[in-house]
């Protein structure tokens, strides 16, 4: 629900729930984004040993916030983030070792994007089909380059 008292200060912008929400009047403050939707990740994950024993298929929505506006890239692939390389690297990372929590895997994926690719920020939504009464459970995080959280 939007309030009539939304700040127009450029310092009051935030990103939440996989959407860039501009709290400022200038929408140009929102970073350009690259989306990887439903990236399939095979991994050994789960709290019980039996659950981790067999590989599971998780799905990730990855939103990469670009350091450059798209028009500044001047149609030069070297100026953008290679989303095929990101997808391949995240698949490798997910498969590299077993984990107990999807929260841990989501944090590892985000750290990888920030460390290995020229992203200003990244959002990860990681989905796991585990509860029979739900379509999936999911965790979501946002991480920004140059910060520890």
Coordinates of C-alpha atoms in Angstrom, one line a residue:
X1 CA 0.0 0.0 0.0
X2 CA 1.5 3.3 -1.1
X3 CA 1.3 6.3 1.2
X4 CA 0.9 9.9 0.1
X5 CA 4.0 10.7 2.2
X6 CA 6.6 8.9 0.1
X7 CA 9.9 10.6 0.3
X8 CA 11.3 12.1 -2.9
X9 CA 14.9 12.0 -1.5
X10 CA 17.3 10.1 -3.8
X11 CA 18.8 8.6 -0.6
X12 CA 15.6 6.8 0.3
X13 CA 15.6 4.2 -2.5
X14 CA 15.3 0.5 -1.5
X15 CA 15.0 -2.9 -3.3
X16 CA 12.6 -5.5 -1.9
X17 CA 10.8 -8.6 -2.9
X18 CA 12.6 -9.1 -6.2
X19 CA 11.3 -5.7 -7.5
X20 CA 13.2 -2.5 -7.6
X21 CA 10.9 -0.1 -5.7
X22 CA 11.8 3.5 -6.2
X23 CA 10.8 5.6 -3.3
X24 CA 12.2 8.6 -5.1
X25 CA 10.6 10.7 -7.9
X26 CA 13.5 10.0 -10.3
X27 CA 13.0 6.5 -11.7
X28 CA 16.4 6.8 -13.4
X29 CA 18.0 6.0 -10.0
X30 CA 16.8 2.3 -10.5
X31 CA 19.6 0.1 -11.9
X32 CA 19.2 -1.7 -15.1
X33 CA 18.7 -5.4 -14.5
X34 CA 19.4 -8.8 -16.1
X35 CA 16.9 -11.6 -15.0
X36 CA 17.6 -15.3 -15.1
X37 CA 14.2 -16.9 -14.4
X38 CA 13.8 -20.4 -13.1
X39 CA 17.4 -21.4 -13.5
X40 CA 17.6 -25.1 -12.8
X41 CA 20.2 -26.1 -10.1
X42 CA 20.9 -29.7 -9.3
X43 CA 22.3 -30.1 -5.8
X44 CA 22.5 -32.2 -2.7
X45 CA 20.5 -30.3 -0.1
X46 CA 18.4 -30.9 3.0
X47 CA 18.7 -31.2 6.7
X48 CA 18.3 -35.0 7.0
X49 CA 21.2 -37.1 5.6
X50 CA 18.7 -39.1 3.5
X51 CA 17.4 -36.0 1.8
X52 CA 20.9 -34.9 0.9
X53 CA 21.8 -38.3 -0.4
X54 CA 20.1 -37.9 -3.8
X55 CA 20.4 -34.8 -6.0
X56 CA 17.4 -32.4 -6.0
X57 CA 16.3 -29.9 -8.6
X58 CA 15.9 -26.4 -7.2
X59 CA 14.9 -23.3 -9.2
X60 CA 16.5 -19.9 -8.8
X61 CA 15.3 -16.5 -10.0
X62 CA 18.4 -14.3 -10.3
X63 CA 18.2 -10.6 -10.8
X64 CA 21.6 -9.0 -11.5
X65 CA 21.8 -5.2 -11.1
X66 CA 24.1 -3.7 -13.6
X67 CA 26.8 -1.2 -12.8
X68 CA 26.3 0.4 -16.1
X69 CA 23.1 1.6 -17.7
X70 CA 22.4 -0.5 -20.8
X71 CA 22.8 2.4 -23.2
X72 CA 26.3 3.1 -21.8
X73 CA 27.3 -0.4 -23.0
X74 CA 27.1 0.8 -26.6
X75 CA 26.1 -2.6 -27.9
X76 CA 29.5 -4.1 -26.8
X77 CA 29.2 -7.5 -25.1
X78 CA 32.4 -6.9 -23.2
X79 CA 30.6 -4.1 -21.3
X80 CA 27.7 -6.3 -20.0
X81 CA 27.4 -9.3 -17.7
X82 CA 27.6 -12.6 -19.6
X83 CA 24.4 -14.2 -18.3
X84 CA 25.3 -17.6 -19.9
X85 CA 28.5 -17.5 -17.9
X86 CA 26.6 -16.6 -14.7
X87 CA 24.1 -19.5 -15.3
X88 CA 26.9 -22.0 -15.8
X89 CA 28.9 -20.8 -12.8
X90 CA 25.8 -20.9 -10.5
X91 CA 25.0 -24.5 -11.7
X92 CA 28.6 -25.5 -10.9
X93 CA 28.5 -23.8 -7.5
X94 CA 25.2 -25.5 -6.5
X95 CA 26.5 -28.9 -7.5
X96 CA 30.0 -28.5 -5.9
X97 CA 29.1 -29.5 -2.3
X98 CA 26.2 -30.6 -0.2
X99 CA 24.4 -28.1 1.9
X100 CA 21.8 -28.4 4.6
X101 CA 19.9 -25.2 4.1
X102 CA 18.6 -23.4 1.0
X103 CA 19.4 -20.2 2.8
X104 CA 23.1 -21.2 2.7
X105 CA 23.0 -22.0 -1.0
X106 CA 21.2 -18.7 -1.8
X107 CA 23.9 -16.7 0.1
X108 CA 26.7 -18.7 -1.7
X109 CA 25.1 -17.9 -5.1
X110 CA 24.8 -14.2 -4.3
X111 CA 28.4 -14.0 -3.1
X112 CA 29.6 -15.7 -6.3
X113 CA 27.7 -13.3 -8.6
X114 CA 29.2 -10.3 -6.7
X115 CA 32.7 -11.7 -6.5
X116 CA 33.1 -13.0 -10.0
X117 CA 30.9 -10.8 -12.2
X118 CA 30.7 -7.0 -12.4
X119 CA 27.4 -6.7 -10.6
X120 CA 26.3 -3.7 -8.5
X121 CA 23.9 -5.9 -6.6
X122 CA 22.1 -9.2 -6.9
X123 CA 18.8 -10.7 -5.8
X124 CA 18.3 -14.4 -5.5
X125 CA 15.0 -16.2 -5.0
X126 CA 15.7 -19.9 -4.5
X127 CA 12.7 -22.4 -4.7
X128 CA 12.5 -25.9 -3.5
X129 CA 9.7 -28.4 -3.9
X130 CA 9.6 -30.2 -0.6
X131 CA 6.2 -29.8 1.2
X132 CA 3.4 -31.8 -0.5
X133 CA 0.8 -29.1 0.4
X134 CA 2.7 -26.3 -1.3
X135 CA 4.0 -25.7 -4.8
X136 CA 7.4 -24.8 -3.3
X137 CA 9.1 -23.1 -0.4
X138 CA 11.4 -20.2 -1.2
X139 CA 14.0 -17.9 0.3
X140 CA 14.9 -14.5 -1.1
X141 CA 17.8 -12.2 -0.5
X142 CA 19.3 -9.0 -1.8
X143 CA 23.1 -8.3 -1.6
X144 CA 24.9 -5.2 -2.8
X145 CA 28.6 -5.0 -3.9
X146 CA 30.9 -3.6 -1.3
X147 CA 28.8 -4.5 1.7
X148 CA 29.0 -7.5 4.0
X149 CA 25.2 -8.1 4.1

